[in-house]
Tab-separated table of C-alpha atoms and ligand atoms in Angstrom:
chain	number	residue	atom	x	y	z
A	1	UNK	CA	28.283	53.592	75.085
A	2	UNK	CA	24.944	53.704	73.667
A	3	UNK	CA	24.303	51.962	70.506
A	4	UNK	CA	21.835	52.008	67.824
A	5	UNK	CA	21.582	49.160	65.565
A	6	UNK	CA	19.174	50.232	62.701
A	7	UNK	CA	17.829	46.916	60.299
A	8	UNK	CA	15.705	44.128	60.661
A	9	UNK	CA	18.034	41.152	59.473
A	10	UNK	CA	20.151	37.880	60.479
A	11	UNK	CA	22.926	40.135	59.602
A	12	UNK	CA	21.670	42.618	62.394
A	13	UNK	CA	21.072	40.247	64.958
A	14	UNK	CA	24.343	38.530	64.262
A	15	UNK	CA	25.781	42.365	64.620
A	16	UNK	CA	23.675	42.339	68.070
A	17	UNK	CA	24.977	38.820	69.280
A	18	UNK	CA	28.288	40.027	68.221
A	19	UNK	CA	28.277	43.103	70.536
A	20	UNK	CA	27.109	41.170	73.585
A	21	UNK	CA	29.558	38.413	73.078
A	22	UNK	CA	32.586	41.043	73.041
A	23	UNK	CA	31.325	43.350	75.985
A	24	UNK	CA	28.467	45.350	75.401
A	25	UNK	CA	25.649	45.413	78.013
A	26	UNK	CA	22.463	44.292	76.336
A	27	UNK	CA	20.969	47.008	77.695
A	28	UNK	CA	22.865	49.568	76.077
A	29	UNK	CA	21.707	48.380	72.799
A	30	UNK	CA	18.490	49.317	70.634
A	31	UNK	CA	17.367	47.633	67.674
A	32	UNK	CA	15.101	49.486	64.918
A	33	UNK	CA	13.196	47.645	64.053
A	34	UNK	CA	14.654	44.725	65.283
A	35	UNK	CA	12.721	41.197	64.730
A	36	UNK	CA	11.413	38.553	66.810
A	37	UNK	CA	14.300	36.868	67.380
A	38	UNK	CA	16.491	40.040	68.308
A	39	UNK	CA	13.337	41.009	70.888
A	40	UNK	CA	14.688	38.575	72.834
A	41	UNK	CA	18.312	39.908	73.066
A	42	UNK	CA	17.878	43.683	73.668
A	43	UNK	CA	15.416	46.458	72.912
A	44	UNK	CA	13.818	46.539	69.536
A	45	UNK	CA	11.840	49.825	68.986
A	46	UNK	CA	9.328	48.739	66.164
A	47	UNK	CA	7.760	51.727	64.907
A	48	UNK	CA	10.824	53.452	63.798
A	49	UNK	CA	11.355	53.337	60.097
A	50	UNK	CA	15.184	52.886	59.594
A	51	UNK	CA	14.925	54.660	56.069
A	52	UNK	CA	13.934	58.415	57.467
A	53	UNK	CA	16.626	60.117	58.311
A	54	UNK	CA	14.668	62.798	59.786
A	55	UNK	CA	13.260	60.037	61.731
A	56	UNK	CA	16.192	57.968	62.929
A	57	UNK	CA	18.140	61.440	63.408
A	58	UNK	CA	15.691	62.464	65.541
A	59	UNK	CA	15.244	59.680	67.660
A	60	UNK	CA	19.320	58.899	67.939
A	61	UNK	CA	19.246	62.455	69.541
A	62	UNK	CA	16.379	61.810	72.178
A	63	UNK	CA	17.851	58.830	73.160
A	64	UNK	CA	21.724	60.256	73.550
A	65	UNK	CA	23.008	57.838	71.022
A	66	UNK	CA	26.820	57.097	71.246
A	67	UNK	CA	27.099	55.250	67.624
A	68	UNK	CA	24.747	54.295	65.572
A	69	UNK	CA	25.436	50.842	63.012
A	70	UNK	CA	23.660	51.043	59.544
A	71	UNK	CA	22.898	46.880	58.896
A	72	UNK	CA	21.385	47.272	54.989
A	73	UNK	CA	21.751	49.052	51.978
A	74	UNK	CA	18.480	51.024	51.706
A	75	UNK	CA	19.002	53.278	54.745
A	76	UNK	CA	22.397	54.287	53.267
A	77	UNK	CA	20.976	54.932	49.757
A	78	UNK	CA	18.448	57.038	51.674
A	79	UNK	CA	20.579	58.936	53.473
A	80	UNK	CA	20.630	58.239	56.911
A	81	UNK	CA	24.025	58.343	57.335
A	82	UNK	CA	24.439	61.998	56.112
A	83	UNK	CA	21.549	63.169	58.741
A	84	UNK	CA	23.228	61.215	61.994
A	85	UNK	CA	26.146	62.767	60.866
A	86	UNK	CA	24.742	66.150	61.007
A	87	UNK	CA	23.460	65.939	64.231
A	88	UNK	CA	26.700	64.868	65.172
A	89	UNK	CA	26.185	61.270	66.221
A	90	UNK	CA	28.905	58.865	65.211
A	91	UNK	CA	27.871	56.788	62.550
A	92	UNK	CA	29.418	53.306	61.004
A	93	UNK	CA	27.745	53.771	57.416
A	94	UNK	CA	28.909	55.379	54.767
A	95	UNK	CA	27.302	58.907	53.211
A	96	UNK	CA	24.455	58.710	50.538
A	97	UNK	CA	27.554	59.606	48.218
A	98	UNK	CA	29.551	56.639	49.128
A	99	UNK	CA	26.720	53.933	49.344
A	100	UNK	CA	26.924	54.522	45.726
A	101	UNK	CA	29.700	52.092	45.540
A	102	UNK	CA	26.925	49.529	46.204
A	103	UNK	CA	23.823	51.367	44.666
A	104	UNK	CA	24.990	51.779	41.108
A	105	UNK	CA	27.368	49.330	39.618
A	106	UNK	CA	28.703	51.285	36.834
A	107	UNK	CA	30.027	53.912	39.260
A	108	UNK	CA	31.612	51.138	40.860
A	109	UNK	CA	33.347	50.368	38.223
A	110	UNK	CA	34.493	54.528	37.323
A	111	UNK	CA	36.158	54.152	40.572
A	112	UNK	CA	37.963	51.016	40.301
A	113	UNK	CA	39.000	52.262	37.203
A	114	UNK	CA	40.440	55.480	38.408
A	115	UNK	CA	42.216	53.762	41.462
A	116	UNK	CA	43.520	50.507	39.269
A	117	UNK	CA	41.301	48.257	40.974
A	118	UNK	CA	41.205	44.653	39.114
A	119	UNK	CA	37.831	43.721	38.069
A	120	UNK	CA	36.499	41.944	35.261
A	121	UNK	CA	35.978	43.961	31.644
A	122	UNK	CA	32.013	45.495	31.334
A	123	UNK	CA	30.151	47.259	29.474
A	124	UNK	CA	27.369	49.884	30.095
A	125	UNK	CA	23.901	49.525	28.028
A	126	UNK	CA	21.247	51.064	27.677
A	127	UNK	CA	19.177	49.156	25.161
A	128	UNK	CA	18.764	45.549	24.507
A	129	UNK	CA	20.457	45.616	21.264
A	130	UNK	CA	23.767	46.690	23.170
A	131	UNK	CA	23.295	44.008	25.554
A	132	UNK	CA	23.381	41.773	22.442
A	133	UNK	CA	26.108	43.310	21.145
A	134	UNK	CA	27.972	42.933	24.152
A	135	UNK	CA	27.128	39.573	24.858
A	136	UNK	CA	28.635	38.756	21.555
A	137	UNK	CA	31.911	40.356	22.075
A	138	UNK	CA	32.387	38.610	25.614
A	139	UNK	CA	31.044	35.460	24.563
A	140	UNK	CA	29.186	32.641	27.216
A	141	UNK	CA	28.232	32.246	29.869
A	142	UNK	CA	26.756	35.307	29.950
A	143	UNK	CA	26.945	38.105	33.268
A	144	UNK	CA	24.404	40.447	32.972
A	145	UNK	CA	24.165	42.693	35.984
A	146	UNK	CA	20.774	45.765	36.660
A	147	UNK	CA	22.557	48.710	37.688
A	148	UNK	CA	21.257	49.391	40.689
A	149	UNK	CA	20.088	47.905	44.243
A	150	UNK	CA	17.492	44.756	43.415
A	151	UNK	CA	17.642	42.501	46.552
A	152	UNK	CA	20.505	39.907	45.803
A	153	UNK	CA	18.208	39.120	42.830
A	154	UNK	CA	20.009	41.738	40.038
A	155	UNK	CA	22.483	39.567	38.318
A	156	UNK	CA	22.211	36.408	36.414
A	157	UNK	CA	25.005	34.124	34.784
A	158	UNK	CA	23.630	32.040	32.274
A	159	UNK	CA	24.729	30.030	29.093
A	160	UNK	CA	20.705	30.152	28.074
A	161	UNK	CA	21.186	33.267	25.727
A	162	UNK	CA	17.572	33.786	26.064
A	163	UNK	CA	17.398	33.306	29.558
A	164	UNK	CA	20.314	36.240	29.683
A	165	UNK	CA	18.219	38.286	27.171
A	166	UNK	CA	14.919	37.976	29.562
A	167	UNK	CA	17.129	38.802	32.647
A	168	UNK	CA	18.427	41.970	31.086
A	169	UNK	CA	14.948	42.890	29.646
A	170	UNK	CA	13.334	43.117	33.428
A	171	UNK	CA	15.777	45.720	34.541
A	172	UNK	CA	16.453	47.571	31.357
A	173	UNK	CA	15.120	50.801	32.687
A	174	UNK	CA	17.260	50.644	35.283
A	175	UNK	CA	20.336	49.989	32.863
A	176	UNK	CA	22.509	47.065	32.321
A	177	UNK	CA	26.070	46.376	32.758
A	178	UNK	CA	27.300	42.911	30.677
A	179	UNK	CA	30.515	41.581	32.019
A	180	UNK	CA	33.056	39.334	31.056
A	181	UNK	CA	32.726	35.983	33.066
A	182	UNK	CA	35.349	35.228	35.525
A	183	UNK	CA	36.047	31.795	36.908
A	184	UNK	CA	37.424	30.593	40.091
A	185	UNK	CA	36.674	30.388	43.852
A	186	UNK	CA	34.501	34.045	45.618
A	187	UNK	CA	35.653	35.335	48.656
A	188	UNK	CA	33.807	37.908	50.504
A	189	UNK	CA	36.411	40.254	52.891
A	190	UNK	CA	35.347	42.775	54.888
A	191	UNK	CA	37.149	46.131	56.078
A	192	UNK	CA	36.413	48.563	58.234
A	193	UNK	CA	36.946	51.819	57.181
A	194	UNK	CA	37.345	55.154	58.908
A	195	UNK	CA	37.307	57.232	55.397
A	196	UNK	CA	41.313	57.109	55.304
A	197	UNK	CA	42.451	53.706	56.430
A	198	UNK	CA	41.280	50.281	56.353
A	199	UNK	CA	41.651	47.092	58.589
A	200	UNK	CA	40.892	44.056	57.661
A	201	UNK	CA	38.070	41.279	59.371
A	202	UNK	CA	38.789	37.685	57.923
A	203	UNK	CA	37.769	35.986	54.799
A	204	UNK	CA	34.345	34.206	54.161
A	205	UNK	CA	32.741	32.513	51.608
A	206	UNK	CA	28.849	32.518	50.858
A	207	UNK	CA	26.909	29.973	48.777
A	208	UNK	CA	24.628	32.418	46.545
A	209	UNK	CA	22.759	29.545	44.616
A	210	UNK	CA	19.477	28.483	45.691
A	211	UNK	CA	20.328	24.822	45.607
A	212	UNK	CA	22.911	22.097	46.680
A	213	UNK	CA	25.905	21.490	44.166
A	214	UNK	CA	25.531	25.730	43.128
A	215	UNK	CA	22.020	24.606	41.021
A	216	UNK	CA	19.289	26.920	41.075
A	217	UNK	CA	18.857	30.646	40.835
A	218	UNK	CA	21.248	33.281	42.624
A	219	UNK	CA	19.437	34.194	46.325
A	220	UNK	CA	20.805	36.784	48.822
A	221	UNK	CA	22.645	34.017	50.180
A	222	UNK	CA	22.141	30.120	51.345
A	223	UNK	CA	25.163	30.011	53.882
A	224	UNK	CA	28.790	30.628	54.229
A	225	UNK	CA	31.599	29.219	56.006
A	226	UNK	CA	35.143	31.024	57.758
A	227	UNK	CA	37.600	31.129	58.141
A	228	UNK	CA	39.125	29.596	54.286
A	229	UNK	CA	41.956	27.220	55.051
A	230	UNK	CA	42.469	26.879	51.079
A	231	UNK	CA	43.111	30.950	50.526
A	232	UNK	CA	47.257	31.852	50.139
A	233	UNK	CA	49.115	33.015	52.968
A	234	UNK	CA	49.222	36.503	51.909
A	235	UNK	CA	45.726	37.247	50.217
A	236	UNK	CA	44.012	39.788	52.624
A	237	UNK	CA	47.325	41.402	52.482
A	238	UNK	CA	47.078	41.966	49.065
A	239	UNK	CA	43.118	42.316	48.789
A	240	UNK	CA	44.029	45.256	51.340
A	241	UNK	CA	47.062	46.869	49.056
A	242	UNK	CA	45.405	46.621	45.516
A	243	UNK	CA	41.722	46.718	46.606
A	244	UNK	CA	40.880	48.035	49.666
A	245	UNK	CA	43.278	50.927	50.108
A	246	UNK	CA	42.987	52.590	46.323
A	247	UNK	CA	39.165	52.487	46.854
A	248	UNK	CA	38.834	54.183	49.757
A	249	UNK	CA	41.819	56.564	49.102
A	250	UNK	CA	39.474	57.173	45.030
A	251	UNK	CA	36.144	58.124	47.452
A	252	UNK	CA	37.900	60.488	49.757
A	253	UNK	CA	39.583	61.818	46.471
A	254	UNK	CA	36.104	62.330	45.235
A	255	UNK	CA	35.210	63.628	48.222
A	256	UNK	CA	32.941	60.936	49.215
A	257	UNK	CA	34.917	59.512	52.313
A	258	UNK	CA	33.927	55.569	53.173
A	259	UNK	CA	32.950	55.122	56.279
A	260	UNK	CA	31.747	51.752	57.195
A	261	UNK	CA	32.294	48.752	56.198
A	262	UNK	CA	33.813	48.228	52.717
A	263	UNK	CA	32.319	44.927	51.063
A	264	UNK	CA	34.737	43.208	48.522
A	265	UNK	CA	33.271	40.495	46.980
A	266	UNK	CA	36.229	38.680	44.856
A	267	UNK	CA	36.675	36.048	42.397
A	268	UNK	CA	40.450	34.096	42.958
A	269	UNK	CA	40.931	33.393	38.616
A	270	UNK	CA	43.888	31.922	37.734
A	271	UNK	CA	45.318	35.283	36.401
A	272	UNK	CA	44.836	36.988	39.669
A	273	UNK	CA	42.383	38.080	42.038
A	274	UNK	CA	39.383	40.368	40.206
A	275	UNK	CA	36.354	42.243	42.632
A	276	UNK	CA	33.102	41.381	41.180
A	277	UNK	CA	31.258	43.787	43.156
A	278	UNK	CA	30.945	46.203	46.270
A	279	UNK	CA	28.549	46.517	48.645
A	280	UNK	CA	28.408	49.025	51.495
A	281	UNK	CA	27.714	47.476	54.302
A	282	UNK	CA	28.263	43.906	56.145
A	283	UNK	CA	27.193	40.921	54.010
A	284	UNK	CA	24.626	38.603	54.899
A	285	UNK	CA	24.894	35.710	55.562
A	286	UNK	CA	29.254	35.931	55.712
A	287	UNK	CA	28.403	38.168	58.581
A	288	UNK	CA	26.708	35.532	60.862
A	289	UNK	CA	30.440	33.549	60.870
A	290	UNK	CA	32.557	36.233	60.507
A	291	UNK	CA	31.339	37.856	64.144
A	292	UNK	CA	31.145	33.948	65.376
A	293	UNK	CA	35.078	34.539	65.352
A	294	UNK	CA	35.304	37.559	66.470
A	295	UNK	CA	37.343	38.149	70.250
A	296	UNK	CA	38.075	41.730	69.696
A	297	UNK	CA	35.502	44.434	70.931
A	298	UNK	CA	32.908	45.454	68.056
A	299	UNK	CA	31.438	48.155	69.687
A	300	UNK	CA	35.176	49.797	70.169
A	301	UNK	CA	36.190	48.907	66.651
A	302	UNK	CA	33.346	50.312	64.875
A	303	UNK	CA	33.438	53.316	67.085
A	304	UNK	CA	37.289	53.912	66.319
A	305	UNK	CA	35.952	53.175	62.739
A	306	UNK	CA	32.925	55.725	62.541
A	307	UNK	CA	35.221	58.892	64.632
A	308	UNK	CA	38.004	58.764	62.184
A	309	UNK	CA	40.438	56.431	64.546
A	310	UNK	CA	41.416	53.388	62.796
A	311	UNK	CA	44.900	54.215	62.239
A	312	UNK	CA	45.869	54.118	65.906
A	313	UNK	CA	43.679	50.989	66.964
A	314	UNK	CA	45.084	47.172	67.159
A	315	UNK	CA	44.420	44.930	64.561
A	316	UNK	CA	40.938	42.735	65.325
A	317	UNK	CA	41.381	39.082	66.356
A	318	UNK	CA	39.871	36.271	65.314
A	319	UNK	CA	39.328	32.814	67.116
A	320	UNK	CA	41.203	30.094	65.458
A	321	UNK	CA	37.835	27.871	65.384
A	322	UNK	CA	35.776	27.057	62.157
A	323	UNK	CA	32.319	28.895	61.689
A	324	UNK	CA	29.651	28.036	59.352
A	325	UNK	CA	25.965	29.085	58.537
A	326	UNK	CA	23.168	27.337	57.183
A	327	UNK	CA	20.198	29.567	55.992
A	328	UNK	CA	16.698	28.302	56.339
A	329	UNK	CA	14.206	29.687	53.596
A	330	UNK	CA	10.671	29.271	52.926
A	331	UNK	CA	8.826	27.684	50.366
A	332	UNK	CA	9.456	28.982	46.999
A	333	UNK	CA	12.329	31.404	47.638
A	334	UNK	CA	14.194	32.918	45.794
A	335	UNK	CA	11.185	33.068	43.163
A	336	UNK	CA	7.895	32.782	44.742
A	337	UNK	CA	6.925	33.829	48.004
A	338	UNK	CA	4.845	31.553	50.443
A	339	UNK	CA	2.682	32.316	53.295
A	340	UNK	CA	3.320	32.885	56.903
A	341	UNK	CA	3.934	29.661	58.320
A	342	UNK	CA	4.360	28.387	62.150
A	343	UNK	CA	8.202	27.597	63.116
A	344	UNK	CA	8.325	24.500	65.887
A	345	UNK	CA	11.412	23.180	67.487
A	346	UNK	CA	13.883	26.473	67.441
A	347	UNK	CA	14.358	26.193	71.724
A	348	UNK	CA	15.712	22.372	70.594
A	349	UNK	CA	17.642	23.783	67.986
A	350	UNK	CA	19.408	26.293	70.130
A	351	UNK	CA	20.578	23.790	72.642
A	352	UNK	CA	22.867	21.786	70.010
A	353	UNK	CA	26.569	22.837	71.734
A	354	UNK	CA	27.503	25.479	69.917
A	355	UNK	CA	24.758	26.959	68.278
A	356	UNK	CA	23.487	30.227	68.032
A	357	UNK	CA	20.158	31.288	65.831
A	358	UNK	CA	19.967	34.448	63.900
A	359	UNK	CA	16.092	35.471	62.939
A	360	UNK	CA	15.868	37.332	59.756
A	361	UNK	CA	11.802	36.722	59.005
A	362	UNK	CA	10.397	35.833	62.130
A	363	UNK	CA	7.604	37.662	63.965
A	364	UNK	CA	5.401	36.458	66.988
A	365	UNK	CA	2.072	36.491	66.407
A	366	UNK	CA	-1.160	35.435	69.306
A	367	UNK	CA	-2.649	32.045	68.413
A	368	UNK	CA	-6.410	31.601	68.554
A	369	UNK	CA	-5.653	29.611	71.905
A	370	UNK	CA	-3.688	32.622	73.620
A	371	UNK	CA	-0.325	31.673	72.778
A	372	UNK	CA	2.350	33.350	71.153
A	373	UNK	CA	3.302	31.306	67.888
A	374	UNK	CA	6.558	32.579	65.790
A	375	UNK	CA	6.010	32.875	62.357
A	376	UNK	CA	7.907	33.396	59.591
A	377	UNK	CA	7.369	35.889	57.200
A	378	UNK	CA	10.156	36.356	54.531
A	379	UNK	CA	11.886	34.288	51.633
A	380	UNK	CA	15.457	33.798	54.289
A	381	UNK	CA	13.628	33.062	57.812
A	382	UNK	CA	17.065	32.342	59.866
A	383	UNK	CA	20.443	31.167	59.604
A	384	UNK	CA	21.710	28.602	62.210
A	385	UNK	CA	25.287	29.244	63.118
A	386	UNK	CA	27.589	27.060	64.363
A	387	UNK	CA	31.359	26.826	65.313
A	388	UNK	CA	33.896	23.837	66.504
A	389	UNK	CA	37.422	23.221	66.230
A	390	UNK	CA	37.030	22.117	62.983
A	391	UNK	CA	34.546	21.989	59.932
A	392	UNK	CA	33.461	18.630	60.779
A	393	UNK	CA	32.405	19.607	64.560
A	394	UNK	CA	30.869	22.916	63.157
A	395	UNK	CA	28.813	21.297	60.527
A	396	UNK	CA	27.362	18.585	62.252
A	397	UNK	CA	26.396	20.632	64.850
A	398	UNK	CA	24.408	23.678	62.889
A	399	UNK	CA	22.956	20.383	60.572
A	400	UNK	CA	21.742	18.712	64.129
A	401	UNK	CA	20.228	22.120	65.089
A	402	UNK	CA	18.561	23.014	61.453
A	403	UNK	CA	16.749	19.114	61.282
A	404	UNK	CA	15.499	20.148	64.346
A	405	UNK	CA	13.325	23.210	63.170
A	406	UNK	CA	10.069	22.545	61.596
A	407	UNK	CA	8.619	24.961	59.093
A	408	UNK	CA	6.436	23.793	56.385
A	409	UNK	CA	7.846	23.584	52.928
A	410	UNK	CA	11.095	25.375	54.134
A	411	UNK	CA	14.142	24.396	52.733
A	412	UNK	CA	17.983	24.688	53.587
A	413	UNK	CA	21.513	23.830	51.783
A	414	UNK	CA	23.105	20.423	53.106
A	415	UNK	CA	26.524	21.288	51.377
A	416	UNK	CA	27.535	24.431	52.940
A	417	UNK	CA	31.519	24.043	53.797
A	418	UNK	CA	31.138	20.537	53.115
A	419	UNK	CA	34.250	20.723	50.950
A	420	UNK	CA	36.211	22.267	53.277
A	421	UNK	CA	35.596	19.495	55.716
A	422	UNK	CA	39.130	17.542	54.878
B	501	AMP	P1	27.005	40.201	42.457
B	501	AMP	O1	25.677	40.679	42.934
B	501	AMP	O2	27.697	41.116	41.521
B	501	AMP	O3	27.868	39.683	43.578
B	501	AMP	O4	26.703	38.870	41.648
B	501	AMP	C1	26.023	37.772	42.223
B	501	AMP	C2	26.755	36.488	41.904
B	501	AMP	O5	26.902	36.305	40.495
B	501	AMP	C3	28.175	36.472	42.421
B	501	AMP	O6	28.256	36.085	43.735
B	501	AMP	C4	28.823	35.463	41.517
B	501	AMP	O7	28.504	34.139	41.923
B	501	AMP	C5	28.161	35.720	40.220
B	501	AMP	N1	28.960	36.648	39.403
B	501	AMP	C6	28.921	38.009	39.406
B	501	AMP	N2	29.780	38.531	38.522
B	501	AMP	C7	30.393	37.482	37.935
B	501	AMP	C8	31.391	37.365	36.909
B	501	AMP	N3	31.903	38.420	36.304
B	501	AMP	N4	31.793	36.122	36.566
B	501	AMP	C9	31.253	35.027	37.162
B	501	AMP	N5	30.306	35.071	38.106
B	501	AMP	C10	29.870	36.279	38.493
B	502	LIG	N1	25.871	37.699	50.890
B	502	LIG	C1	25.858	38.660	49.867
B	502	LIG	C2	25.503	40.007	50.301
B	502	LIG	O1	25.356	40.304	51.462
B	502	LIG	O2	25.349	40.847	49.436
């Protein structure tokens, strides 16, 4: 089977790793556009830009693609989906129509609300007055949300009624939804989804602040940690039967069949569990130890997923082991950006027993001796994954690998899973 894995991410070279590990011949795999890091695991065609979908269509065609894997938002948004589709390559990504459920938060709330999702009470505005308004009925600390796709950096939650009234001032034009806080642990679970029926992966948690102890801004993501010894015995059960099935049984309704992977990112409150938002796609950074446990094959499961089949495949499985991920980010991040920088030490870093690098913003550049230096060149330049038998093993080992990666100014979390650890 041919595969095409379109993004540029950790998330997609965790996707990548993921294949390999569970049976896919490297060379059977194409990246676009890949990254530095993912060069070194299979083809990475550079030039193609995975937001054409005349583009990516076209190329999936020339090059007899068997399935292709959507990694981010933005090609879904764009429509990429909808134009492999056409051509009749299988796709895992939903349709333009579906990615909605991630690109515009008030329609993810219409269909909760039509299929009796739980999810917290919000309110649509359209001017800052109704923001105020709102914020006033709901009381701190205040969630205001842009309604629409903004990089991990659309939502703030904030007792600073000012700071709230700035946040919801930058994305105005795009419209603001103000929602009741909710308090308790977030989960992120994935399911696949074939359009009809769903099948759960296994439950992750991310660290979305900037900063140990959950200080600092909200980023795309810091680190995560799976599986969640602390979660009841019957939760994915019943995120399946009260989330996951009504929302994908609302789309098809609509006439917008989900297929892909169907995001739910959940707050555990003491009156029950609520979905604070969608996305449309595999999360990042959850992703990186989610895949670390997978033992079924991905390539067959998203397949079975993308041609309609989920209903008569066998249930994933997952290694009992723990799996973390510690992000490394560059200077400033989330809210300035800094320059490219050399990265030293990652061949050390890689040898630490069980540990496995995913580049996000990396990219190989000639120094002015002849060598080739990696660089990095985003705000989230890799996450270091590791797994043991337990979250003690796990964690010392992706913390070993991380001090051993040099990168001016960069900065990492030292806290991910660290409660989970007794
Ligand atoms: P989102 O992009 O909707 O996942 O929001 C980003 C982060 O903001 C989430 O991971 C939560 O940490 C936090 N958040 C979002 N909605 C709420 C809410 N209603 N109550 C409390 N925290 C929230
Ligand atoms: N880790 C959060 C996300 O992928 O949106």
């Amino acid at each position: 089977m041919k595969i095409l894995v379109l993004g540029q991410g950790a998330r997609e070279h965790a996707i990548i790793k993921a294949l390999i590990r569970t049976g896919t011949p490297a060379q059977d795999i194409i990246a676009a556009p890949g990254n530095a890091g993912i060069s070194f695991d299979v083809r990475c065609e550079t030039e193609l830009k995975p937001n054409d979908p005349l583009e990516v269509a076209k190329f999936a065609l020339q090059h007899e693609i068997d399935l292709a894997i959507i990694g981010p938002e933005a090609p879904l948004v764009a429509g990429v989906s909808d134009a492999l589709r056409e051509q009749g390559v299988a796709v895992f990504g939903p349709s333009k129509q579906a990615a909605q459920l991630e690109g515009s938060k008030s329609f993810a709330k219409e269909v909760m609300a039509a299929a009796g999702v739980p999810t917290g009470m919000a309110r649509e505005c359209e001017t800052l007055q109704e923001v105020e308004d709102a914020m006033d009925d709901f009381g701190a600390p205040y969630v205001i949300k842009a309604d629409g796709l903004a990089a991990g950096k659309g939502v703030i939650v904030t007792s600073d009624r000012a700071a709230a009234l700035e946040h919801a001032a930058k994305f105005i034009d795009m419209g603001i939804l103000v929602e009741e806080f909710l308090d308790g642990q977030e989960v992120s679970l994935f399911f696949l989804s074939d359009g009809k029926n769903v099948m759960p992966l296994t439950p992750a948690q991310d660290f979305k602040r900037a900063f140990d102890g959950d200080a600092g801004p909200n980023t795309g993501g810091m680190g995560a940690y799976s599986p969640l010894p602390w979660l009841p015995d019957n939760f994915v059960e019943e995120v399946e039967r009260t989330v996951a099935i009504p929302t994908v049984q609302e789309l098809d309704r609509l006439g917008a069949p989900f297929i892909g992977l169907l995001y739910c990112g959940l707050i555990v409150t003491e009156r029950g569990i609520r979905v604070i938002e969608f996305n449309a796609r595999f999360g990042d950074p959850e992703t990186q130890v989610v895949l670390r446990r997978l033992i079924s094959s991905l390539s067959t499961l998203l397949y079975k997923a993308a041609t309609g089949h989920l209903e008569t495949t066998a249930q994933p499985e997952f290694s009992k082991d723990a799996a973390i991920t510690v992000v490394l980010a560059s200077e400033g991040y989330p809210e300035t950006s800094a320059p490219n920088r050399p990265i030293y030490g990652l061949t050390e870093a890689e040898q630490v027993e069980g540990v496995e690098i995913c580049h996000a913003a990396t990219k190989f550049e000639e120094s002015r001796g002849g060598d080739e230096v990696l660089l990095a060149t985003g705000g989230r330049v890799l996450s270091v994954v590791a797994n043991g038998a337990d979250f003690a093993e796990a964690r010392k080992a992706a913390y070993a690998a991380i001090e051993k990666i040099q990168l001016q100014g960069s900065h990492y979390r030292s806290d991910i899973a660290l409660k989970v650890v007794n």
